[in-house]
CSV table of C-alpha atoms in Angstrom, one decimal:
chain,number,residue,atom,x,y,z
A,24,MET,CA,20.5,2.1,-0.6
A,25,ALA,CA,22.0,-0.6,1.5
A,26,ALA,CA,22.9,-3.8,2.9
A,27,CYS,CA,19.4,-5.0,2.4
A,28,GLY,CA,20.5,-6.0,-1.0
A,29,GLN,CA,17.4,-5.9,-3.2
A,30,TYR,CA,15.6,-3.0,-1.5
A,31,TYR,CA,15.5,0.3,-3.2
A,32,ARG,CA,14.0,2.9,-0.9
A,33,GLY,CA,15.3,-0.9,4.9
A,34,GLY,CA,16.0,-3.6,6.9
A,35,SER,CA,13.7,-6.4,7.8
A,36,SER,CA,11.0,-6.6,10.3
A,37,THR,CA,7.2,-6.8,10.3
A,38,ARG,CA,5.3,-3.6,10.1
A,39,GLN,CA,3.2,-4.5,13.1
A,40,GLY,CA,5.0,-4.0,16.4
A,41,PHE,CA,7.7,-1.7,15.4
A,42,LEU,CA,5.9,1.6,15.0
A,43,LYS,CA,5.8,2.3,18.7
A,44,ALA,CA,9.4,1.3,19.2
A,45,GLY,CA,10.5,3.4,16.2
A,46,GLY,CA,8.6,6.4,17.5
A,47,LEU,CA,10.1,6.2,20.9
A,48,ALA,CA,13.6,6.1,19.4
A,49,ALA,CA,12.8,9.0,17.2
A,50,ALA,CA,11.7,11.0,20.2
A,51,GLY,CA,15.1,10.5,21.7
A,52,VAL,CA,16.8,11.6,18.5
A,53,ILE,CA,14.8,14.8,18.3
A,54,ALA,CA,15.6,15.5,22.0
A,55,ALA,CA,19.2,15.2,21.1
A,56,MET,CA,18.8,17.9,18.4
A,57,GLY,CA,18.4,20.4,21.2
A,58,ALA,CA,22.0,20.1,22.1
A,59,VAL,CA,23.0,22.1,19.0
A,60,PRO,CA,23.4,25.8,19.7
A,61,GLY,CA,20.8,27.9,18.0
A,62,THR,CA,18.0,25.3,17.7
A,63,ILE,CA,14.5,26.4,18.4
A,64,VAL,CA,13.3,22.9,19.3
A,65,GLU,CA,11.4,23.2,22.6
A,66,GLY,CA,9.8,20.0,23.6
A,67,ARG,CA,12.5,6.7,-1.2
A,68,GLY,CA,12.0,3.1,-6.6
A,69,ARG,CA,12.3,0.6,-8.1
A,70,ALA,CA,13.6,-2.9,-7.3
A,71,LEU,CA,15.7,-4.5,-10.0
A,72,GLU,CA,17.1,-8.0,-9.3
A,73,THR,CA,18.4,-8.1,-12.9
A,74,ALA,CA,18.0,-6.2,-16.1
A,75,GLU,CA,17.8,-7.7,-19.5
A,76,ALA,CA,18.1,-6.8,-23.2
A,77,ALA,CA,15.9,-4.0,-24.6
A,78,ILE,CA,13.0,-4.7,-27.0
A,79,GLY,CA,12.4,-2.3,-29.9
A,80,VAL,CA,9.1,-0.4,-30.0
A,81,ASP,CA,8.6,2.7,-32.2
A,82,GLU,CA,5.8,4.3,-30.2
A,83,PRO,CA,4.6,3.3,-26.7
A,84,ALA,CA,1.2,1.7,-26.5
A,85,VAL,CA,-1.5,3.5,-24.5
A,86,PHE,CA,-4.5,1.6,-23.3
A,87,GLN,CA,-7.0,2.4,-20.5
A,88,LYS,CA,-7.2,-0.5,-18.2
A,89,GLU,CA,-7.4,-0.5,-14.5
A,90,ALA,CA,-4.3,-1.9,-13.0
A,91,SER,CA,-4.3,-1.1,-9.4
A,92,PRO,CA,-7.7,-2.5,-8.5
A,93,ASN,CA,-6.8,-5.9,-10.0
A,94,LEU,CA,-3.5,-5.9,-8.2
A,95,GLU,CA,-4.8,-4.5,-5.0
A,96,LEU,CA,-3.6,-6.6,-2.0
A,97,THR,CA,-5.6,-7.2,1.1
A,98,SER,CA,-4.7,-5.4,4.3
A,99,GLY,CA,-1.7,-7.0,6.0
A,100,SER,CA,-0.7,-9.1,3.0
A,101,ARG,CA,2.8,-8.9,1.5
A,102,ILE,CA,3.3,-6.9,-1.6
A,103,ASN,CA,5.4,-9.7,-3.1
A,104,SER,CA,2.5,-12.2,-2.8
A,105,VAL,CA,0.8,-11.8,-6.2
A,106,THR,CA,-1.9,-14.3,-7.3
A,107,ASN,CA,-2.0,-16.1,-10.6
A,108,SER,CA,-5.0,-14.1,-11.7
A,109,GLN,CA,-3.2,-10.9,-11.0
A,110,GLN,CA,-0.2,-12.1,-13.0
A,111,THR,CA,-2.5,-13.0,-15.8
A,112,ARG,CA,-3.8,-9.4,-15.9
A,113,VAL,CA,-0.2,-8.1,-16.1
A,114,LEU,CA,0.5,-10.5,-18.9
A,115,SER,CA,-2.5,-9.1,-20.8
A,116,TYR,CA,-0.9,-5.6,-20.6
A,117,VAL,CA,2.4,-6.9,-22.0
A,118,ARG,CA,0.6,-8.6,-24.9
A,119,GLU,CA,-1.2,-5.4,-25.9
A,120,ALA,CA,1.9,-3.2,-25.6
A,121,LEU,CA,4.6,-5.2,-27.3
A,122,PRO,CA,4.6,-6.0,-31.1
A,123,GLY,CA,4.4,-9.7,-31.9
A,124,TRP,CA,3.6,-10.8,-28.4
A,125,ARG,CA,-0.2,-11.0,-28.8
A,126,THR,CA,-0.1,-14.3,-30.5
A,127,LEU,CA,2.5,-15.9,-28.4
A,128,PRO,CA,1.3,-19.0,-26.4
A,129,ASP,CA,1.3,-18.5,-22.7
A,130,GLY,CA,4.1,-21.0,-22.3
A,131,ASP,CA,6.4,-18.8,-24.4
A,132,ILE,CA,6.1,-15.8,-22.1
A,133,GLN,CA,8.0,-16.0,-18.8
A,134,LEU,CA,6.7,-13.6,-16.2
A,135,LYS,CA,8.6,-13.1,-12.9
A,136,GLN,CA,7.9,-10.7,-10.1
A,137,ILE,CA,10.9,-8.8,-9.0
A,138,THR,CA,10.9,-9.0,-5.2
A,139,GLY,CA,12.0,-6.3,-2.8
A,140,GLY,CA,10.2,-3.3,-4.3
A,141,ILE,CA,9.0,-0.9,-1.7
A,142,THR,CA,7.2,1.7,-3.8
A,143,ASN,CA,5.8,-0.3,-6.8
A,144,VAL,CA,5.1,-3.8,-7.8
A,145,ILE,CA,7.6,-4.8,-10.5
A,146,PHE,CA,7.4,-7.7,-13.0
A,147,LYS,CA,9.9,-8.9,-15.6
A,148,ALA,CA,8.4,-10.4,-18.8
A,149,ARG,CA,10.5,-12.4,-21.2
A,150,ASN,CA,9.9,-13.9,-24.6
A,151,ALA,CA,11.3,-17.4,-24.1
A,152,ALA,CA,11.9,-17.9,-27.8
A,153,THR,CA,13.8,-14.7,-28.6
A,154,GLY,CA,15.1,-13.6,-25.2
A,155,GLU,CA,13.4,-10.2,-25.6
A,156,GLY,CA,12.1,-8.7,-22.4
A,157,ALA,CA,10.3,-5.8,-20.8
A,158,LEU,CA,9.6,-4.5,-17.3
A,159,VAL,CA,6.1,-3.9,-16.0
A,160,ARG,CA,5.7,-1.3,-13.2
A,161,VAL,CA,2.4,-1.3,-11.3
A,162,TYR,CA,2.2,1.7,-8.9
A,163,GLY,CA,2.1,0.9,-5.2
A,164,LYS,CA,-0.9,1.5,-2.9
A,165,ASP,CA,-1.4,5.1,-1.8
A,166,THR,CA,1.9,6.2,-3.4
A,167,ASP,CA,-0.1,9.2,-4.8
A,168,LEU,CA,0.3,10.6,-1.3
A,169,LEU,CA,4.0,11.0,-2.2
A,170,LEU,CA,4.0,11.4,-6.0
A,171,ASP,CA,2.1,13.1,-8.6
A,172,ARG,CA,1.8,10.2,-11.0
A,173,ARG,CA,0.6,12.2,-13.9
A,174,LYS,CA,3.6,14.5,-13.6
A,175,GLU,CA,6.0,11.7,-13.0
A,176,ALA,CA,4.8,9.9,-16.1
A,177,ALA,CA,5.3,13.0,-18.2
A,178,VAL,CA,8.8,13.6,-16.8
A,179,PHE,CA,9.6,9.9,-17.5
A,180,SER,CA,8.6,10.3,-21.1
A,181,GLU,CA,10.5,13.6,-21.6
A,182,LEU,CA,13.7,12.4,-20.0
A,183,SER,CA,13.5,9.3,-22.1
A,184,THR,CA,13.5,11.4,-25.2
A,185,LEU,CA,16.6,13.2,-23.8
A,186,GLY,CA,18.4,9.9,-23.3
A,187,PHE,CA,18.0,9.5,-19.6
A,188,GLY,CA,16.6,6.2,-18.2
A,189,PRO,CA,14.8,3.4,-20.1
A,190,ARG,CA,12.3,4.0,-22.9
A,191,LYS,CA,8.5,3.7,-22.3
A,192,LEU,CA,7.0,0.9,-24.2
A,193,GLY,CA,3.4,1.2,-23.1
A,194,GLU,CA,1.3,2.6,-20.3
A,195,PHE,CA,-2.0,1.7,-18.6
A,196,LYS,CA,-4.0,3.2,-15.8
A,197,GLY,CA,-2.0,2.5,-12.7
A,198,GLY,CA,1.3,1.6,-14.3
A,199,ARG,CA,3.5,1.4,-17.4
A,200,ILE,CA,5.8,-0.9,-19.4
A,201,GLU,CA,9.5,-0.1,-19.8
A,202,GLU,CA,12.4,-1.4,-21.7
A,203,LEU,CA,14.9,-3.5,-19.7
A,204,LEU,CA,18.5,-2.6,-19.6
A,205,ASP,CA,21.4,-4.9,-19.8
A,206,ALA,CA,22.8,-4.0,-16.4
A,207,ARG,CA,22.6,-4.5,-12.7
A,208,ALA,CA,22.1,-2.1,-9.8
A,209,ALA,CA,25.1,-0.9,-7.9
A,210,THR,CA,25.6,-1.6,-4.2
A,211,PRO,CA,26.0,1.2,-1.7
A,212,GLU,CA,29.6,0.2,-1.3
A,213,GLU,CA,30.2,0.6,-5.0
A,214,LEU,CA,29.0,4.2,-5.0
A,215,LEU,CA,32.4,5.1,-3.5
A,216,GLN,CA,34.5,2.7,-5.5
A,217,THR,CA,37.3,4.4,-7.5
A,218,SER,CA,39.2,1.4,-9.0
A,219,PRO,CA,39.3,-0.1,-11.5
A,220,PHE,CA,36.3,2.0,-12.5
A,221,ASP,CA,35.8,5.4,-10.9
A,222,VAL,CA,32.1,5.2,-10.0
A,223,PRO,CA,31.9,8.6,-8.1
A,224,GLN,CA,33.4,10.4,-11.1
A,225,ALA,CA,31.0,8.7,-13.5
A,226,ILE,CA,28.0,9.6,-11.3
A,227,ALA,CA,29.2,13.2,-11.0
A,228,VAL,CA,29.5,13.6,-14.7
A,229,GLN,CA,26.1,12.1,-15.4
A,230,LEU,CA,24.5,14.1,-12.6
A,231,ALA,CA,26.0,17.3,-14.1
A,232,SER,CA,24.5,16.4,-17.4
A,233,LEU,CA,21.1,15.8,-15.9
A,234,HIS,CA,21.4,19.1,-14.0
A,235,GLY,CA,21.9,20.9,-17.3
A,236,GLN,CA,18.6,19.7,-18.8
A,237,ARG,CA,15.5,22.0,-19.1
A,238,VAL,CA,12.6,19.7,-18.3
A,239,ARG,CA,9.3,21.4,-19.0
A,240,SER,CA,6.9,18.7,-17.8
A,241,SER,CA,8.0,18.9,-14.1
A,242,ALA,CA,5.9,20.5,-11.4
A,243,GLY,CA,8.7,22.8,-10.4
A,244,SER,CA,10.9,25.2,-12.4
A,245,PRO,CA,14.2,27.1,-12.0
A,246,ASP,CA,12.2,29.7,-10.2
A,247,ARG,CA,10.2,27.2,-8.1
A,248,PRO,CA,12.2,24.5,-6.5
A,249,VAL,CA,10.2,21.8,-4.8
A,250,MET,CA,12.4,20.9,-1.7
A,251,TRP,CA,10.4,22.9,0.8
A,252,ILE,CA,7.1,22.3,-1.0
A,253,SER,CA,7.7,18.5,-0.6
A,254,ILE,CA,8.8,18.7,3.0
A,255,ASP,CA,5.8,20.9,4.0
A,256,LYS,CA,3.4,18.6,2.1
A,257,TRP,CA,4.8,15.4,3.5
A,258,LEU,CA,4.9,16.9,7.0
A,259,LYS,CA,1.2,17.6,6.8
A,260,THR,CA,0.4,14.2,5.4
A,261,ALA,CA,2.6,12.4,8.0
A,262,THR,CA,0.9,14.3,10.8
A,263,ARG,CA,-2.5,13.4,9.6
A,264,LEU,CA,-1.7,9.8,9.2
A,265,ASP,CA,0.3,9.3,12.4
A,266,SER,CA,-2.9,9.2,14.6
A,267,THR,CA,-1.1,7.2,17.3
A,268,LYS,CA,1.5,9.9,17.6
A,269,SER,CA,4.3,7.4,17.2
A,270,PHE,CA,6.6,10.1,15.9
A,271,PRO,CA,7.4,13.5,17.4
A,272,LEU,CA,6.3,15.3,14.3
A,273,ALA,CA,5.6,18.6,16.2
A,274,LYS,CA,9.3,18.8,17.0
A,275,VAL,CA,10.2,17.8,13.5
A,276,ALA,CA,8.0,20.8,12.3
A,277,GLN,CA,10.1,23.1,14.6
A,278,GLU,CA,13.2,21.7,13.0
A,279,VAL,CA,11.8,22.5,9.5
A,280,VAL,CA,11.2,26.1,10.6
A,281,TRP,CA,14.8,26.3,12.0
A,282,LEU,CA,16.3,24.8,8.8
A,283,LYS,CA,14.4,27.2,6.6
A,284,ARG,CA,16.0,30.1,8.5
A,285,ASN,CA,19.5,28.6,8.2
A,286,LEU,CA,19.5,27.3,4.6
A,287,PRO,CA,19.8,29.9,1.8
A,288,GLY,CA,17.0,30.7,-0.6
A,289,PRO,CA,17.2,29.6,-4.2
A,290,ALA,CA,18.7,32.9,-5.4
A,291,ALA,CA,21.1,33.3,-2.5
A,292,VAL,CA,24.8,33.9,-3.2
A,293,ALA,CA,27.5,34.2,-0.6
A,294,GLU,CA,28.8,37.6,0.3
A,295,GLY,CA,32.1,38.4,-1.2
A,296,THR,CA,33.9,39.9,-4.2
A,297,PRO,CA,32.4,38.9,-7.5
A,298,GLY,CA,34.3,36.0,-9.0
A,299,SER,CA,35.6,35.0,-5.6
A,300,PRO,CA,35.5,31.3,-4.5
A,301,ASP,CA,32.7,32.0,-2.0
A,302,GLN,CA,30.4,33.6,-4.6
A,303,ALA,CA,31.2,31.1,-7.3
A,304,THR,CA,30.6,28.1,-5.1
A,305,ALA,CA,27.4,29.6,-3.7
A,306,GLU,CA,26.0,30.0,-7.2
A,307,ILE,CA,26.7,26.3,-7.8
A,308,ALA,CA,25.4,24.9,-4.5
A,309,ASN,CA,22.3,27.1,-4.3
A,310,GLY,CA,21.5,27.3,-8.0
A,311,VAL,CA,18.3,25.5,-8.9
A,312,VAL,CA,18.7,22.6,-11.4
A,313,PHE,CA,16.6,19.7,-12.6
A,314,ALA,CA,17.6,17.3,-9.9
A,315,HIS,CA,17.3,13.5,-9.5
A,316,ASN,CA,16.4,13.7,-5.8
A,317,ASP,CA,16.7,10.0,-5.2
A,318,LEU,CA,20.1,9.0,-6.3
A,319,LEU,CA,20.6,5.8,-4.2
A,320,SER,CA,22.6,2.8,-5.3
A,321,GLY,CA,19.5,1.0,-6.7
A,322,ASN,CA,19.1,3.9,-9.2
A,323,VAL,CA,22.6,3.6,-10.5
A,324,LEU,CA,22.9,0.8,-13.1
A,325,VAL,CA,26.3,-0.7,-13.7
A,326,GLY,CA,26.9,-3.6,-16.1
A,327,PRO,CA,26.6,-5.6,-17.9
A,328,ARG,CA,24.4,-8.0,-15.9
A,329,GLY,CA,26.4,-10.8,-14.3
A,330,ALA,CA,29.7,-9.1,-14.6
A,331,LYS,CA,31.6,-8.4,-11.4
A,332,GLU,CA,33.7,-5.6,-12.8
A,333,ILE,CA,32.0,-2.3,-13.5
A,334,SER,CA,32.5,-1.0,-17.0
A,335,THR,CA,29.5,1.3,-17.6
A,336,LEU,CA,27.2,3.4,-15.6
A,337,ARG,CA,23.7,4.8,-16.1
A,338,LEU,CA,21.3,6.7,-13.9
A,339,ILE,CA,17.7,5.5,-13.7
A,340,ASP,CA,14.4,6.0,-11.9
A,341,PHE,CA,13.3,9.6,-11.9
A,342,GLU,CA,10.1,9.2,-9.9
A,343,TYR,CA,11.1,12.0,-7.5
A,344,SER,CA,13.0,14.1,-9.9
A,345,ASP,CA,12.2,17.8,-10.1
A,346,TYR,CA,13.8,21.2,-9.7
A,347,ASN,CA,15.9,21.7,-6.6
A,348,PRO,CA,19.1,23.3,-5.4
A,349,CYS,CA,22.1,21.6,-6.8
A,350,GLY,CA,23.5,21.3,-3.3
A,351,TYR,CA,20.5,19.4,-2.1
A,352,ASP,CA,20.7,16.8,-4.9
A,353,ILE,CA,24.4,16.2,-4.3
A,354,ALA,CA,24.0,16.1,-0.5
A,355,ASN,CA,21.2,13.6,-0.9
A,356,HIS,CA,23.4,11.3,-2.9
A,357,PHE,CA,26.1,11.5,-0.3
A,358,CYS,CA,23.5,10.4,2.3
A,359,GLU,CA,22.5,7.5,0.0
A,360,CYS,CA,26.1,6.2,0.2
A,361,ALA,CA,25.2,5.0,3.7
A,362,GLY,CA,22.6,2.6,2.3
A,363,PHE,CA,19.4,1.7,4.1
A,364,ASP,CA,21.5,0.8,7.1
A,365,ALA,CA,21.9,4.6,7.4
A,366,ASP,CA,25.0,4.4,9.5
A,367,PHE,CA,26.0,8.0,8.7
A,368,ARG,CA,28.8,8.1,11.3
A,369,ARG,CA,30.7,5.4,9.5
A,370,ARG,CA,29.4,5.4,5.9
A,371,TYR,CA,28.8,9.0,4.9
A,372,PRO,CA,31.6,9.9,2.4
A,373,SER,CA,34.7,11.4,3.9
A,374,ASP,CA,35.9,14.9,3.3
A,375,LYS,CA,38.3,13.6,0.7
A,376,GLN,CA,35.7,11.5,-1.1
A,377,ARG,CA,33.2,14.4,-1.1
A,378,GLN,CA,35.7,16.8,-2.5
A,379,ALA,CA,36.8,14.4,-5.3
A,380,PHE,CA,33.1,14.0,-6.3
A,381,LEU,CA,32.6,17.7,-6.3
A,382,ARG,CA,35.7,18.3,-8.4
A,383,ALA,CA,34.5,15.9,-11.0
A,384,TYR,CA,31.1,17.5,-11.0
A,385,VAL,CA,32.4,21.1,-11.4
A,386,GLU,CA,34.7,20.0,-14.2
A,387,ALA,CA,31.8,18.5,-16.0
A,388,ALA,CA,29.2,21.2,-15.3
A,389,ARG,CA,31.5,24.2,-15.8
A,390,PRO,CA,34.4,23.1,-17.9
A,391,GLY,CA,37.5,25.3,-17.3
A,392,ALA,CA,36.1,27.0,-14.2
A,393,LEU,CA,38.6,25.4,-11.9
A,394,GLN,CA,41.5,26.3,-14.2
A,395,LYS,CA,40.4,29.9,-14.1
A,396,ALA,CA,40.1,30.0,-10.3
A,397,LEU,CA,42.9,31.4,-8.2
A,398,SER,CA,42.7,28.3,-6.0
A,399,ALA,CA,40.8,25.3,-7.2
A,400,ASP,CA,41.3,23.7,-3.8
A,401,ASN,CA,39.6,26.6,-2.1
A,402,VAL,CA,36.7,26.5,-4.5
A,403,ILE,CA,36.1,22.8,-3.9
A,404,SER,CA,36.5,23.1,-0.1
A,405,GLU,CA,34.0,26.0,0.0
A,406,LEU,CA,31.6,24.1,-2.3
A,407,ALA,CA,31.8,21.1,0.0
A,408,ARG,CA,30.9,23.2,3.0
A,409,LEU,CA,27.8,24.6,1.3
A,410,VAL,CA,26.7,21.2,0.0
A,411,ASN,CA,27.0,19.7,3.5
A,412,ARG,CA,24.4,22.1,4.8
A,413,TYR,CA,21.8,20.6,2.5
A,414,THR,CA,22.3,17.2,4.1
A,415,LEU,CA,19.7,18.1,6.8
A,416,ALA,CA,17.0,18.7,4.2
A,417,SER,CA,17.7,15.3,2.8
A,418,HIS,CA,17.3,13.7,6.2
A,419,LEU,CA,14.0,15.4,6.8
A,420,THR,CA,12.6,14.5,3.4
A,421,TRP,CA,13.2,10.8,3.7
A,422,ALA,CA,12.3,10.6,7.4
A,423,LEU,CA,8.8,12.1,6.5
A,424,TRP,CA,8.6,9.7,3.5
A,425,ALA,CA,9.2,6.8,5.8
A,426,VAL,CA,6.6,7.9,8.3
A,427,ILE,CA,4.0,8.1,5.6
A,428,GLN,CA,5.0,4.7,4.2
A,429,ALA,CA,4.9,3.2,7.8
A,430,ASN,CA,1.3,4.2,8.0
A,431,THR,CA,0.2,3.3,4.5
A,432,SER,CA,2.4,0.7,2.9
A,433,GLU,CA,1.4,-3.0,2.9
A,434,ILE,CA,5.0,-4.1,2.6
A,435,GLU,CA,5.7,-6.0,5.8
A,436,ASP,CA,9.4,-6.9,5.4
A,437,PHE,CA,10.7,-3.3,5.3
A,438,ASP,CA,11.1,-1.3,8.6
A,439,PHE,CA,9.8,2.1,7.5
A,440,ALA,CA,9.5,3.3,11.1
A,441,GLY,CA,13.0,2.2,11.9
A,442,TYR,CA,14.3,3.9,8.8
A,443,ALA,CA,12.5,7.1,9.8
A,444,THR,CA,14.3,7.0,13.1
A,445,LYS,CA,17.7,6.4,11.5
A,446,ARG,CA,17.2,9.5,9.2
A,447,LEU,CA,16.3,11.6,12.3
A,448,ASP,CA,19.4,10.3,14.0
A,449,GLY,CA,21.3,11.3,10.9
A,450,TYR,CA,19.7,14.8,11.1
A,451,ALA,CA,20.9,15.3,14.7
A,452,PHE,CA,24.4,14.0,13.9
A,453,HIS,CA,24.9,16.1,10.8
A,454,LYS,CA,23.4,19.2,12.4
A,455,GLY,CA,26.2,19.0,15.0
A,456,GLU,CA,28.7,18.3,12.3
A,457,PHE,CA,27.7,20.9,9.7
A,458,TYR,CA,26.0,23.7,11.7
A,459,ALA,CA,28.0,23.8,14.9
């Protein structure tokens, strides 16, 4: 998600010393929200430096070993400072999970920690003799406050069988082992690149395919989207954790109430003649689908690794995936085009870019629909208007995520508080743009 290169869900700064400043800035942002007519305000994966060739495993290995306690870092330490004994424990997991690796001498297995992760601790293991590799994901400290790990693991496995994301090679208590893919992560700038490879079109087509899946292991369902469930839960968690009142969460809570009144419910459709552009687009934007919910640049693999030109594209990392309105998932992706710099005034996709993405999405999700419409341009224009309104829910989601991380994460070189402030600034800006 940004100019911070290897980060996937930032900037740089130490965690100590910026909470107060970030909170004060956030207070100013919330105050600015009051300038919008109608407001009732009164007072984010995985880090992949590289990806390698996949290794073949028929069935994933399952073994019950504690991972997190052995990889637990002391308070104030950096998450990318892992001791030799901790790496040895990770190596033991790899040996148990991968066929033929148990008898390899230690010198034949290369283990490298992938730096920059801000949710999990990630390692890359390679068989020096064959070049085969695997990725080891150890869940980060207190991330169960944000994610249901049991559900997430089940969704990962189900999506893997459906052809989405890497295969699971093994799992242990507190983490899992995955195949490595011969690809690199896209940059935020590449998310809007149309030549020589049309990245937005490829993302739109794959997102439409994901939205068409019926995933049974998720927490939500087509009748139970999780957008408001997550926002409400994270607001309560953030309020409980933010004991120093560094963020104006009471005012954020008022904005949540306001937005619930102004965003349509899951079953809502626009008023109008059946078959008209406004009804058809509302059914798309407000329809509940299995959504990615975290489609930032780090979760879009392009490749092959080392190649400058993009020739393939694949969506990965479904940690936050669940059922949500289609418009929310697309609007969230548009926000991610700004990267972790989160300069939404300059880097949020233009009207033309958003409409091109939506046209590709509709053509993939509902083949022939635009050809049957009286005015395809009107359909796409109205769809863009409805999707834009979900942008505010994306800002609230990741602002609250960042507040929780600022109070729990031991990663010191990621400015969670600053990022929360940037998302609240984006909320205020887009509220004026899309709800005026």
